[in-house]
PDB file of C-alpha atoms and ligand atoms in Angstrom:
ATOM      1  CA  UNK A   1     107.035 150.281 118.688  1.00 87.00           C
ATOM      2  CA  UNK A   2     110.380 150.510 120.976  1.00 87.00           C
ATOM      3  CA  UNK A   3     108.608 147.960 123.157  1.00 91.00           C
ATOM      4  CA  UNK A   4     108.254 145.502 120.183  1.00 91.00           C
ATOM      5  CA  UNK A   5     112.032 146.261 119.265  1.00 97.00           C
ATOM      6  CA  UNK A   6     113.751 146.184 122.422  1.00 97.00           C
ATOM      7  CA  UNK A   7     113.602 142.193 122.608  1.00 97.00           C
ATOM      8  CA  UNK A   8     114.637 141.957 118.804  1.00 98.00           C
ATOM      9  CA  UNK A   9     117.524 144.241 119.646  1.00 98.00           C
ATOM     10  CA  UNK A  10     118.281 141.999 122.808  1.00 97.00           C
ATOM     11  CA  UNK A  11     118.623 138.872 120.687  1.00 97.00           C
ATOM     12  CA  UNK A  12     120.998 140.307 118.219  1.00 97.00           C
ATOM     13  CA  UNK A  13     123.043 142.298 120.604  1.00 94.00           C
ATOM     14  CA  UNK A  14     126.748 142.230 119.726  1.00 91.00           C
ATOM     15  CA  UNK A  15     126.083 140.129 116.464  1.00 93.00           C
ATOM     16  CA  UNK A  16     127.915 141.457 113.760  1.00 93.00           C
ATOM     17  CA  UNK A  17     125.935 141.729 110.497  1.00 94.00           C
ATOM     18  CA  UNK A  18     122.657 141.895 112.338  1.00 97.00           C
ATOM     19  CA  UNK A  19     120.525 144.315 110.173  1.00 98.00           C
ATOM     20  CA  UNK A  20     119.050 141.527 107.992  1.00 98.00           C
ATOM     21  CA  UNK A  21     118.457 139.442 110.931  1.00 98.00           C
ATOM     22  CA  UNK A  22     116.593 142.091 112.739  1.00 98.00           C
ATOM     23  CA  UNK A  23     114.528 143.213 110.083  1.00 98.00           C
ATOM     24  CA  UNK A  24     113.418 139.490 109.341  1.00 97.00           C
ATOM     25  CA  UNK A  25     112.523 139.250 113.044  1.00 97.00           C
ATOM     26  CA  UNK A  26     110.628 142.561 112.922  1.00 98.00           C
ATOM     27  CA  UNK A  27     108.706 141.201 109.845  1.00 96.00           C
ATOM     28  CA  UNK A  28     108.052 137.892 111.578  1.00 93.00           C
ATOM     29  CA  UNK A  29     106.562 139.702 114.566  1.00 94.00           C
ATOM     30  CA  UNK A  30     104.508 142.072 112.691  1.00 95.00           C
ATOM     31  CA  UNK A  31     103.871 140.946 109.246  1.00 93.00           C
ATOM     32  CA  UNK A  32     105.859 144.091 108.074  1.00 96.00           C
ATOM     33  CA  UNK A  33     108.580 146.593 108.610  1.00 98.00           C
ATOM     34  CA  UNK A  34     107.054 149.755 109.799  1.00 97.00           C
ATOM     35  CA  UNK A  35     108.683 153.259 108.700  1.00 97.00           C
ATOM     36  CA  UNK A  36     108.757 154.285 112.326  1.00 97.00           C
ATOM     37  CA  UNK A  37     110.993 151.213 113.022  1.00 98.00           C
ATOM     38  CA  UNK A  38     113.603 152.559 110.697  1.00 98.00           C
ATOM     39  CA  UNK A  39     115.045 155.388 112.877  1.00 98.00           C
ATOM     40  CA  UNK A  40     115.236 153.069 115.754  1.00 98.00           C
ATOM     41  CA  UNK A  41     116.851 150.493 113.958  1.00 98.00           C
ATOM     42  CA  UNK A  42     119.440 152.853 112.585  1.00 98.00           C
ATOM     43  CA  UNK A  43     120.054 154.323 116.039  1.00 97.00           C
ATOM     44  CA  UNK A  44     120.590 150.704 117.412  1.00 97.00           C
ATOM     45  CA  UNK A  45     123.039 149.608 114.829  1.00 97.00           C
ATOM     46  CA  UNK A  46     124.584 153.138 114.877  1.00 97.00           C
ATOM     47  CA  UNK A  47     123.507 153.328 110.932  1.00 97.00           C
ATOM     48  CA  UNK A  48     122.019 156.319 108.900  1.00 98.00           C
ATOM     49  CA  UNK A  49     118.085 156.106 108.356  1.00 98.00           C
ATOM     50  CA  UNK A  50     119.156 155.725 104.613  1.00 98.00           C
ATOM     51  CA  UNK A  51     121.220 152.677 104.946  1.00 97.00           C
ATOM     52  CA  UNK A  52     118.532 150.740 106.870  1.00 98.00           C
ATOM     53  CA  UNK A  53     115.806 152.063 104.563  1.00 97.00           C
ATOM     54  CA  UNK A  54     117.732 151.261 101.229  1.00 97.00           C
ATOM     55  CA  UNK A  55     118.304 147.709 102.778  1.00 97.00           C
ATOM     56  CA  UNK A  56     114.506 147.425 103.425  1.00 97.00           C
ATOM     57  CA  UNK A  57     113.567 148.730  99.767  1.00 96.00           C
ATOM     58  CA  UNK A  58     116.465 146.563  98.244  1.00 95.00           C
ATOM     59  CA  UNK A  59     114.728 143.111  99.345  1.00 93.00           C
ATOM     60  CA  UNK A  60     111.721 142.644  98.056  1.00 86.00           C
ATOM     61  CA  UNK A  61     111.048 140.083 100.833  1.00 88.00           C
ATOM     62  CA  UNK A  62     110.590 143.189 103.145  1.00 94.00           C
ATOM     63  CA  UNK A  63     106.933 144.424 103.271  1.00 95.00           C
ATOM     64  CA  UNK A  64     106.521 148.105 103.909  1.00 95.00           C
ATOM     65  CA  UNK A  65     102.732 148.041 104.665  1.00 94.00           C
ATOM     66  CA  UNK A  66     100.497 145.321 106.771  1.00 94.00           C
ATOM     67  CA  UNK A  67      99.913 142.160 104.584  1.00 93.00           C
ATOM     68  CA  UNK A  68      96.642 140.638 104.551  1.00 92.00           C
ATOM     69  CA  UNK A  69      94.994 138.003 106.708  1.00 92.00           C
ATOM     70  CA  UNK A  70      96.671 135.477 104.568  1.00 93.00           C
ATOM     71  CA  UNK A  71      99.904 135.897 102.230  1.00 94.00           C
ATOM     72  CA  UNK A  72     100.011 133.703  99.105  1.00 96.00           C
ATOM     73  CA  UNK A  73     103.423 133.870  97.117  1.00 96.00           C
ATOM     74  CA  UNK A  74     103.193 133.088  93.577  1.00 97.00           C
ATOM     75  CA  UNK A  75     106.746 132.008  91.886  1.00 97.00           C
ATOM     76  CA  UNK A  76     107.507 134.217  88.951  1.00 96.00           C
ATOM     77  CA  UNK A  77     110.705 132.321  88.257  1.00 97.00           C
ATOM     78  CA  UNK A  78     111.777 131.192  84.883  1.00 97.00           C
ATOM     79  CA  UNK A  79     110.382 127.311  84.856  1.00 97.00           C
ATOM     80  CA  UNK A  80     107.022 128.321  86.724  1.00 98.00           C
ATOM     81  CA  UNK A  81     106.853 131.354  84.278  1.00 97.00           C
ATOM     82  CA  UNK A  82     107.358 128.517  81.472  1.00 97.00           C
ATOM     83  CA  UNK A  83     104.154 126.817  83.059  1.00 96.00           C
ATOM     84  CA  UNK A  84     101.683 129.751  83.042  1.00 96.00           C
ATOM     85  CA  UNK A  85     102.867 131.417  86.174  1.00 97.00           C
ATOM     86  CA  UNK A  86     102.198 135.163  84.830  1.00 96.00           C
ATOM     87  CA  UNK A  87      98.706 134.227  83.847  1.00 97.00           C
ATOM     88  CA  UNK A  88      98.240 132.799  87.421  1.00 97.00           C
ATOM     89  CA  UNK A  89      99.731 135.967  89.104  1.00 96.00           C
ATOM     90  CA  UNK A  90      97.608 137.955  87.027  1.00 96.00           C
ATOM     91  CA  UNK A  91      94.537 135.790  88.242  1.00 96.00           C
ATOM     92  CA  UNK A  92      95.434 135.863  91.748  1.00 96.00           C
ATOM     93  CA  UNK A  93      96.063 139.730  91.954  1.00 94.00           C
ATOM     94  CA  UNK A  94      92.669 140.063  90.455  1.00 93.00           C
ATOM     95  CA  UNK A  95      90.999 137.422  93.033  1.00 92.00           C
ATOM     96  CA  UNK A  96      92.783 138.920  95.973  1.00 89.00           C
ATOM     97  CA  UNK A  97      90.997 142.571  95.277  1.00 84.00           C
ATOM     98  CA  UNK A  98      87.912 140.717  96.546  1.00 78.00           C
ATOM     99  CA  UNK A  99      89.731 139.430  99.825  1.00 79.00           C
ATOM    100  CA  UNK A 100      91.850 139.797 102.698  1.00 88.00           C
ATOM    101  CA  UNK A 101      94.997 138.170 100.751  1.00 93.00           C
ATOM    102  CA  UNK A 102      98.343 139.599  99.864  1.00 94.00           C
ATOM    103  CA  UNK A 103      99.744 138.580  96.603  1.00 95.00           C
ATOM    104  CA  UNK A 104     103.616 138.554  96.622  1.00 94.00           C
ATOM    105  CA  UNK A 105     106.180 137.344  93.704  1.00 93.00           C
ATOM    106  CA  UNK A 106     108.848 134.726  94.788  1.00 93.00           C
ATOM    107  CA  UNK A 107     111.571 133.489  92.969  1.00 93.00           C
ATOM    108  CA  UNK A 108     111.691 129.963  93.352  1.00 95.00           C
ATOM    109  CA  UNK A 109     109.908 127.497  95.672  1.00 96.00           C
ATOM    110  CA  UNK A 110     112.205 124.776  94.797  1.00 95.00           C
ATOM    111  CA  UNK A 111     109.613 122.672  92.944  1.00 95.00           C
ATOM    112  CA  UNK A 112     110.199 123.880  89.355  1.00 97.00           C
ATOM    113  CA  UNK A 113     109.711 120.701  87.358  1.00 96.00           C
ATOM    114  CA  UNK A 114     106.301 120.766  88.550  1.00 97.00           C
ATOM    115  CA  UNK A 115     105.000 124.483  88.411  1.00 96.00           C
ATOM    116  CA  UNK A 116     103.413 126.666  88.210  1.00 98.00           C
ATOM    117  CA  UNK A 117     103.807 126.805  92.180  1.00 98.00           C
ATOM    118  CA  UNK A 118     102.416 128.835  95.064  1.00 98.00           C
ATOM    119  CA  UNK A 119     103.002 129.068  98.776  1.00 97.00           C
ATOM    120  CA  UNK A 120     100.343 130.064 101.430  1.00 96.00           C
ATOM    121  CA  UNK A 121     101.538 131.748 104.728  1.00 93.00           C
ATOM    122  CA  UNK A 122     104.842 130.757 104.153  1.00 88.00           C
ATOM    123  CA  UNK A 123     104.227 126.980 104.757  1.00 90.00           C
ATOM    124  CA  UNK A 124     101.773 125.261 102.258  1.00 91.00           C
ATOM    125  CA  UNK A 125     103.444 124.508  99.046  1.00 97.00           C
ATOM    126  CA  UNK A 126     101.207 123.633  96.167  1.00 98.00           C
ATOM    127  CA  UNK A 127     102.341 122.544  92.964  1.00 98.00           C
ATOM    128  CA  UNK A 128     100.723 122.752  89.492  1.00 98.00           C
ATOM    129  CA  UNK A 129      98.558 125.543  90.367  1.00 98.00           C
ATOM    130  CA  UNK A 130      95.794 126.147  87.775  1.00 97.00           C
ATOM    131  CA  UNK A 131      93.419 129.050  88.111  1.00 97.00           C
ATOM    132  CA  UNK A 132      90.509 126.737  89.247  1.00 97.00           C
ATOM    133  CA  UNK A 133      93.130 125.145  91.396  1.00 97.00           C
ATOM    134  CA  UNK A 134      94.127 128.485  93.047  1.00 97.00           C
ATOM    135  CA  UNK A 135      90.225 129.539  93.293  1.00 95.00           C
ATOM    136  CA  UNK A 136      89.577 126.338  95.148  1.00 95.00           C
ATOM    137  CA  UNK A 137      92.537 126.965  97.528  1.00 95.00           C
ATOM    138  CA  UNK A 138      91.265 130.519  98.068  1.00 94.00           C
ATOM    139  CA  UNK A 139      87.609 129.057  98.844  1.00 92.00           C
ATOM    140  CA  UNK A 140      89.246 126.954 101.407  1.00 92.00           C
ATOM    141  CA  UNK A 141      91.249 129.668 103.126  1.00 88.00           C
ATOM    142  CA  UNK A 142      88.187 131.550 103.463  1.00 85.00           C
ATOM    143  CA  UNK A 143      89.573 134.811 101.605  1.00 71.00           C
ATOM    144  CA  UNK A 144      86.592 136.597 101.735  1.00 62.00           C
ATOM    145  CA  UNK A 145      86.633 139.998 103.818  1.00 58.00           C
TER     146      UNK A 145
HETATM  147  S1  FES B   1     110.964 128.448  89.078  1.00 81.53           S
HETATM  148 FE1  FES B   1     109.167 128.229  90.357  1.00 81.53          FE
HETATM  149  S2  FES B   1     109.658 126.636  91.816  1.00 81.53           S
HETATM  150 FE2  FES B   1     111.298 126.984  90.869  1.00 81.53          FE
END
């Protein structure tokens, strides 16, 4: 673990307020923030483990377990909710049980007027996603385990 974290720590050496950037880099590198990273980050930043743990658990963005092969974020903010994102999120969660996909809620993807919206693997945005369209996207992704 420390060999993974050392280059991240080096990038943020001496930077004020580096806890969040370090946690972001760890998640970018590993897909999540493992529990064993907490004491190492705490030691590096001269913080308590509780402080680091508190930040990780406060921000829903940080995963504490490894994600599936693909991560699908379903917008659950107000405008998308008004267009059916709750039903879409439930459908997505059910479908994800069959495959190697992690479904996560997200609160606005910036396409509010054309929801419900999803984002796949932090890059592909899809608007007006129906359950049928969602299934077609998952088929394209090859979401089976
Ligand atoms: S509310 Fe869903 S994209 Fe803004």
